Amino acid sequence: FVKTRDLAIHYQKQGSGAPVILLHGWPQTAYEWRHQIDHLARSFTVYAPDNRGFGLTDKPRIRITRDLLARDVIEFMDALGLAQATLIGHDWGGIIGFKVAMDYADRVDRIGLIDTSTTHWPSWAGHAYWAKVPDVAMAFFSRCSDDFMGWCFAGERPDYGSVVAPFPPDPLPGALYDWCDSKALSHYRSAFSPPDVHFASTQYYSSGLPMHRVQLTAQGEETFDYIGGAGCVRIWNHPQGFVAHPDVAEPLCFGPEDWNKTFDKPALFVYSPMLVPAGFKEGEPVAGYQLGGNSWEDSIVRPFPQLQTRAISCGHYIPEEAPDALNAVLDEFLL
């Protein structure tokens, strides 16, 4: 553990060399990086913290924003005496890492983002709207935690009963589940079971993603209109389903303050068919696919003048589903 101003942060450390910080996704812990820690520690000092509200890190019941999560990373670095580090983030770890790179660029040597978002939210991902409905997400997590973990990581068909949730019973598109042995599933079920984790999970989406409609001016510039939690509740409760609501015809923006910022250092984006389906054909990466051309993909490309992109054929949980492929990509980027 390391103590920051307001958190005791649990982390793993291994290796020697330049510092690399691995930021895990939701609903996971630093355990998701076990294959990358051993591999990268051959060349780097690797740090893998549990994010605020997860794993063994403190879980204060306060409002959680991207600003707060980025500050957690900086204070983690300060407590360890790290003036600068490379950040690698998956899912929510990527959202956090991106915010650090935008607001504290002098502290970041380079950044790798894995199947994540930067400023815009993929319209089909309804849990960001659902989590803003009062009490619904907390009720789901408290009653269906084990089933939800089994669905996420093992492809088990869940029984949610009458609890409302945006997670369909079918397996995730393209997901590979052979990585999820009994040890991994037991870890995630145990780690996700505390009510304080349910609170943090709800906060990440309810307060951490303030949604804005995106509109284009006559000059082609984007402007933003905050819709608030009530607007997201209306989206979720649309009679024909949230995907039919006109506000999600284009991806909503949760980070308008970062739209015109750039990070002019090496950057990497690794994607799966779930987030970039156009980058794959019959399950295989499209050779030479150029990310961009729609507002969500543009939000990945725009901030990074030195962006490299790589595709990996698996599901969303790339560090665990395809560790060897990801390790090879990280070697290419970091070494």
Coordinates of C-alpha atoms in Angstrom, one line a residue:
F1 CA 0.0 0.0 0.0
V2 CA 1.0 3.6 -0.4
K3 CA -0.8 6.5 1.4
T4 CA -1.9 9.5 -0.6
R5 CA -3.7 12.6 0.7
D6 CA -7.0 10.8 1.0
L7 CA -6.5 7.2 0.0
A8 CA -4.6 4.1 0.9
I9 CA -3.9 2.7 -2.6
H10 CA -3.1 -1.0 -2.9
Y11 CA -0.7 -1.8 -5.8
Q12 CA 1.6 -4.4 -7.2
K13 CA 5.2 -3.6 -8.1
Q14 CA 7.7 -5.7 -10.0
G15 CA 10.9 -5.2 -12.1
S16 CA 13.4 -2.4 -12.6
G17 CA 13.8 0.3 -15.1
A18 CA 11.6 3.1 -16.3
P19 CA 8.2 3.2 -14.6
V20 CA 5.1 1.9 -16.3
I21 CA 1.7 2.2 -14.5
L22 CA -1.1 -0.2 -15.5
L23 CA -4.6 1.1 -14.9
H24 CA -7.3 -1.6 -14.8
G25 CA -10.8 -1.5 -16.2
W26 CA -14.3 -2.0 -14.8
P27 CA -15.5 -4.2 -13.2
Q28 CA -12.0 -5.5 -12.5
T29 CA -8.9 -5.0 -10.3
A30 CA -5.2 -4.9 -10.9
Y31 CA -5.4 -8.7 -11.1
E32 CA -6.3 -8.2 -14.8
W33 CA -2.7 -7.3 -15.5
R34 CA -1.1 -10.4 -14.1
H35 CA 0.2 -11.5 -17.5
Q36 CA 1.5 -8.1 -18.4
I37 CA 3.2 -7.5 -15.1
D38 CA 5.5 -10.5 -15.4
H39 CA 6.2 -9.7 -19.0
L40 CA 6.9 -6.0 -18.8
A41 CA 8.9 -6.3 -15.6
R42 CA 11.7 -7.8 -17.6
S43 CA 12.4 -4.3 -18.9
F44 CA 10.5 -1.8 -16.7
T45 CA 9.5 -1.1 -13.1
V46 CA 5.8 -2.0 -13.4
Y47 CA 3.2 -0.6 -11.0
A48 CA -0.4 -1.9 -11.0
P49 CA -2.7 -0.1 -8.6
D50 CA -6.3 -1.0 -7.7
N51 CA -8.3 2.1 -8.7
R52 CA -10.3 4.0 -6.2
G53 CA -13.3 1.9 -5.0
F54 CA -11.9 -1.4 -6.2
G55 CA -9.7 -4.3 -5.0
L56 CA -8.0 -3.5 -1.8
T57 CA -7.7 0.3 -2.3
D58 CA -9.9 2.5 -0.1
K59 CA -13.5 3.0 -1.0
P60 CA -14.8 6.2 0.4
R61 CA -18.5 6.9 -0.4
I62 CA -18.0 10.2 -2.2
R63 CA -18.8 11.5 -5.7
I64 CA -16.4 10.2 -8.2
T65 CA -15.4 12.2 -11.3
R66 CA -12.7 11.9 -14.0
D67 CA -10.8 14.8 -12.4
L68 CA -10.7 13.0 -9.1
L69 CA -9.5 9.7 -10.6
A70 CA -6.8 11.5 -12.6
R71 CA -5.7 13.2 -9.4
D72 CA -5.5 9.8 -7.7
V73 CA -2.9 8.7 -10.3
I74 CA -0.8 11.9 -9.8
E75 CA -0.9 11.6 -6.1
F76 CA 0.0 7.9 -6.4
M77 CA 3.0 8.9 -8.5
D78 CA 3.9 11.7 -6.0
A79 CA 3.8 9.3 -3.1
L80 CA 6.1 6.9 -4.9
G81 CA 8.5 9.7 -6.0
L82 CA 7.7 9.2 -9.7
A83 CA 8.3 12.4 -11.7
Q84 CA 7.1 10.8 -14.9
A85 CA 5.7 7.5 -16.1
T86 CA 4.2 5.6 -19.0
L87 CA 0.5 4.9 -18.5
I88 CA -1.3 1.9 -20.0
G89 CA -5.0 1.8 -19.3
H90 CA -7.8 -0.6 -20.3
D91 CA -11.5 0.3 -20.3
W92 CA -12.0 2.7 -17.3
G93 CA -8.3 2.7 -16.8
G94 CA -8.0 4.1 -20.3
I95 CA -10.5 6.9 -19.5
I96 CA -8.5 7.7 -16.4
G97 CA -5.1 7.5 -18.2
F98 CA -6.5 9.8 -20.9
K99 CA -7.6 12.4 -18.4
V100 CA -4.1 12.3 -16.8
A101 CA -2.5 12.8 -20.2
M102 CA -4.7 15.8 -21.0
D103 CA -4.4 17.5 -17.6
Y104 CA -0.9 16.5 -16.5
A105 CA 1.0 15.9 -19.8
D106 CA 4.3 16.8 -18.2
R107 CA 4.0 13.7 -15.9
V108 CA 3.3 11.2 -18.7
D109 CA 6.0 9.9 -20.9
R110 CA 3.7 8.0 -23.3
I111 CA 0.3 6.5 -23.1
G112 CA -1.4 3.2 -24.2
L113 CA -5.2 2.9 -24.3
I114 CA -6.8 -0.5 -24.6
D115 CA -10.5 -0.8 -25.8
T116 CA -11.6 2.4 -24.1
S117 CA -13.0 5.8 -24.7
T118 CA -11.6 9.3 -24.4
T119 CA -14.3 12.0 -24.6
H120 CA -17.2 10.3 -26.5
W121 CA -19.3 7.4 -25.4
P122 CA -20.4 4.6 -27.8
S123 CA -24.1 4.9 -28.2
W124 CA -24.9 1.2 -27.8
A125 CA -23.4 1.0 -24.3
G126 CA -26.5 1.6 -22.3
H127 CA -25.1 1.1 -18.8
A128 CA -23.8 4.7 -18.8
Y129 CA -27.5 5.9 -19.0
W130 CA -28.9 3.1 -16.8
A131 CA -26.5 3.9 -13.9
K132 CA -28.0 7.4 -13.6
V133 CA -31.4 6.0 -12.8
P134 CA -31.7 6.4 -9.0
D135 CA -31.1 3.2 -7.0
V136 CA -31.4 0.8 -10.0
A137 CA -27.7 0.0 -10.5
M138 CA -27.1 -0.4 -6.7
A139 CA -30.0 -2.8 -6.5
F140 CA -28.7 -4.8 -9.5
F141 CA -25.2 -5.1 -8.2
S142 CA -26.3 -6.1 -4.7
R143 CA -28.7 -8.8 -5.9
C144 CA -26.9 -10.1 -9.1
S145 CA -23.2 -9.6 -8.4
D146 CA -22.1 -13.2 -8.8
D147 CA -24.3 -13.7 -11.9
F148 CA -22.9 -10.5 -13.4
M149 CA -19.3 -11.6 -12.9
G150 CA -20.0 -15.0 -14.4
W151 CA -21.6 -13.3 -17.5
C152 CA -18.7 -10.8 -17.9
F153 CA -15.8 -13.1 -17.6
A154 CA -17.0 -16.7 -18.1
G155 CA -19.8 -16.4 -20.5
E156 CA -22.3 -17.9 -18.1
R157 CA -25.9 -17.2 -18.8
P158 CA -27.2 -15.1 -15.9
D159 CA -30.4 -15.1 -14.0
Y160 CA -31.2 -11.5 -13.1
G161 CA -34.8 -12.3 -12.2
S162 CA -36.9 -9.1 -12.3
V163 CA -34.0 -6.7 -11.8
V164 CA -33.6 -4.2 -14.6
A165 CA -30.1 -4.3 -16.3
P166 CA -28.5 -3.3 -19.6
F167 CA -26.5 -6.5 -19.8
P168 CA -28.1 -9.1 -22.1
P169 CA -27.8 -12.7 -21.3
D170 CA -26.0 -13.6 -24.5
P171 CA -22.1 -13.7 -24.4
L172 CA -20.2 -10.6 -25.3
P173 CA -19.4 -10.3 -29.1
G174 CA -16.2 -12.0 -30.0
A175 CA -15.3 -12.8 -26.4
L176 CA -12.9 -15.6 -25.6
Y177 CA -13.7 -17.2 -22.2
D178 CA -11.0 -20.0 -22.0
W179 CA -8.8 -17.6 -19.9
C180 CA -11.3 -17.5 -17.1
D181 CA -10.5 -20.4 -14.8
S182 CA -12.0 -21.0 -11.4
K183 CA -9.3 -18.9 -9.7
A184 CA -9.9 -15.8 -11.9
L185 CA -13.7 -16.0 -11.5
S186 CA -13.5 -16.5 -7.8
H187 CA -11.2 -13.5 -7.5
Y188 CA -13.6 -11.2 -9.4
R189 CA -16.7 -12.5 -7.7
S190 CA -15.1 -11.9 -4.3
A191 CA -13.6 -8.5 -5.3
F192 CA -16.9 -7.2 -6.7
S193 CA -19.1 -8.4 -3.8
P194 CA -18.7 -5.5 -1.2
P195 CA -21.4 -2.9 -1.2
D196 CA -18.8 -0.2 -1.3
V197 CA -17.6 -1.5 -4.7
H198 CA -21.2 -1.4 -5.9
F199 CA -21.3 2.3 -4.8
A200 CA -18.1 3.1 -6.6
S201 CA -19.2 1.2 -9.8
T202 CA -22.4 3.3 -9.8
Q203 CA -20.4 6.5 -9.2
Y204 CA -18.0 5.9 -12.1
Y205 CA -20.9 6.0 -14.5
S206 CA -23.4 8.3 -12.8
S207 CA -21.0 11.1 -11.8
G208 CA -17.9 10.2 -13.9
L209 CA -19.6 10.5 -17.3
P210 CA -21.5 13.8 -17.5
M211 CA -23.2 13.4 -20.8
H212 CA -23.6 16.2 -23.4
R213 CA -25.3 16.3 -26.8
V214 CA -22.9 17.1 -29.6
Q215 CA -24.0 19.7 -32.2
L216 CA -22.1 21.0 -35.2
T217 CA -21.9 24.7 -36.0
A218 CA -22.1 26.0 -39.6
Q219 CA -18.3 26.1 -39.5
G220 CA -18.2 22.4 -38.6
E221 CA -17.1 22.9 -35.0
E222 CA -18.6 20.8 -32.2
T223 CA -20.6 22.5 -29.5
F224 CA -21.9 20.7 -26.4
D225 CA -25.2 20.8 -24.5
Y226 CA -25.2 19.2 -21.1
I227 CA -28.2 16.9 -20.6
G228 CA -27.7 15.9 -17.0
G229 CA -28.7 12.8 -15.2
A230 CA -32.4 13.4 -15.9
G231 CA -31.6 13.5 -19.6
C232 CA -29.9 10.1 -19.3
V233 CA -32.8 8.7 -17.4
R234 CA -35.1 9.8 -20.2
I235 CA -32.8 8.0 -22.7
W236 CA -32.8 4.8 -20.7
N237 CA -36.6 4.9 -20.2
H238 CA -37.4 5.5 -23.9
P239 CA -40.5 3.4 -24.8
Q240 CA -38.8 1.8 -27.8
G241 CA -35.5 1.2 -25.9
F242 CA -32.6 3.6 -25.3
V243 CA -31.1 3.1 -28.7
A244 CA -34.2 4.6 -30.3
H245 CA -33.8 7.9 -28.4
P246 CA -32.8 10.7 -30.7
D247 CA -30.1 11.9 -28.3
V248 CA -28.0 8.8 -29.0
A249 CA -28.2 8.9 -32.8
E250 CA -24.6 10.2 -32.4
P251 CA -22.3 9.4 -29.5
L252 CA -22.7 11.7 -26.5
C253 CA -19.7 13.5 -25.1
F254 CA -18.6 13.1 -21.5
G255 CA -15.4 15.2 -21.7
P256 CA -16.1 18.4 -23.7
E257 CA -13.4 20.2 -21.7
D258 CA -10.8 17.9 -23.3
W259 CA -12.0 18.1 -26.8
N260 CA -9.5 20.6 -28.0
K261 CA -6.5 19.3 -26.0
T262 CA -3.7 17.2 -27.4
F263 CA -1.0 15.0 -26.1
D264 CA 2.0 15.3 -28.5
K265 CA 3.9 12.3 -27.3
P266 CA 3.8 8.6 -28.4
A267 CA 0.3 7.1 -28.0
L268 CA -1.1 3.7 -28.7
F269 CA -4.7 2.6 -29.1
V270 CA -5.5 -1.2 -29.1
Y271 CA -9.0 -2.2 -30.1
S272 CA -11.2 -5.2 -30.3
P273 CA -14.2 -5.9 -32.6
M274 CA -16.6 -4.8 -29.8
L275 CA -15.5 -1.2 -30.0
V276 CA -14.3 -0.9 -33.6
P277 CA -16.3 -3.4 -35.6
A278 CA -15.4 -1.8 -38.9
G279 CA -11.8 -2.6 -38.2
F280 CA -12.5 -6.3 -38.6
K281 CA -13.9 -8.6 -41.3
E282 CA -15.0 -12.2 -40.4
G283 CA -13.3 -11.8 -37.1
E284 CA -9.9 -10.8 -38.5
P285 CA -8.3 -7.3 -38.5
V286 CA -8.8 -5.3 -41.7
A287 CA -5.3 -4.7 -43.1
G288 CA -4.4 -1.0 -43.0
Y289 CA -7.7 0.1 -41.4
Q290 CA -7.5 3.8 -40.6
L291 CA -9.3 4.7 -37.4
G292 CA -11.6 7.7 -37.9
G293 CA -14.6 8.7 -39.9
N294 CA -17.3 8.7 -37.2
S295 CA -17.5 10.9 -34.1
W296 CA -16.5 8.1 -31.7
E297 CA -13.4 7.0 -33.6
D298 CA -12.5 10.6 -34.3
S299 CA -12.5 11.2 -30.5
I300 CA -9.7 8.6 -30.3
V301 CA -7.6 10.0 -33.1
R302 CA -8.0 13.8 -32.5
P303 CA -6.0 14.2 -29.3
F304 CA -2.9 12.2 -30.4
P305 CA -0.7 13.5 -33.2
Q306 CA 1.6 10.5 -32.7
L307 CA -1.1 7.8 -32.4
Q308 CA -0.4 4.2 -33.4
T309 CA -3.3 1.8 -33.6
R310 CA -3.4 -2.0 -33.3
A311 CA -6.2 -4.5 -33.6
I312 CA -6.5 -7.7 -31.6
S313 CA -9.2 -10.4 -32.4
C314 CA -10.8 -11.2 -29.1
G315 CA -13.4 -9.7 -26.8
H316 CA -13.3 -6.6 -24.7
Y317 CA -11.0 -8.0 -21.9
I318 CA -7.9 -7.9 -24.0
P319 CA -5.2 -8.2 -21.3
E320 CA -6.7 -11.5 -20.2
E321 CA -8.3 -12.9 -23.4
A322 CA -5.2 -12.3 -25.6
P323 CA -2.2 -11.7 -23.3
D324 CA 0.5 -12.9 -25.7
A325 CA -0.9 -10.7 -28.5
L326 CA -1.2 -7.7 -26.2
N327 CA 2.3 -8.2 -24.8
A328 CA 3.8 -8.3 -28.3
V329 CA 2.0 -5.0 -29.1
L330 CA 3.2 -3.4 -25.9
D331 CA 6.8 -4.5 -26.6
E332 CA 6.6 -2.9 -30.0
F333 CA 5.3 0.3 -28.5
L334 CA 7.5 0.6 -25.4
L335 CA 10.9 -0.9 -26.3

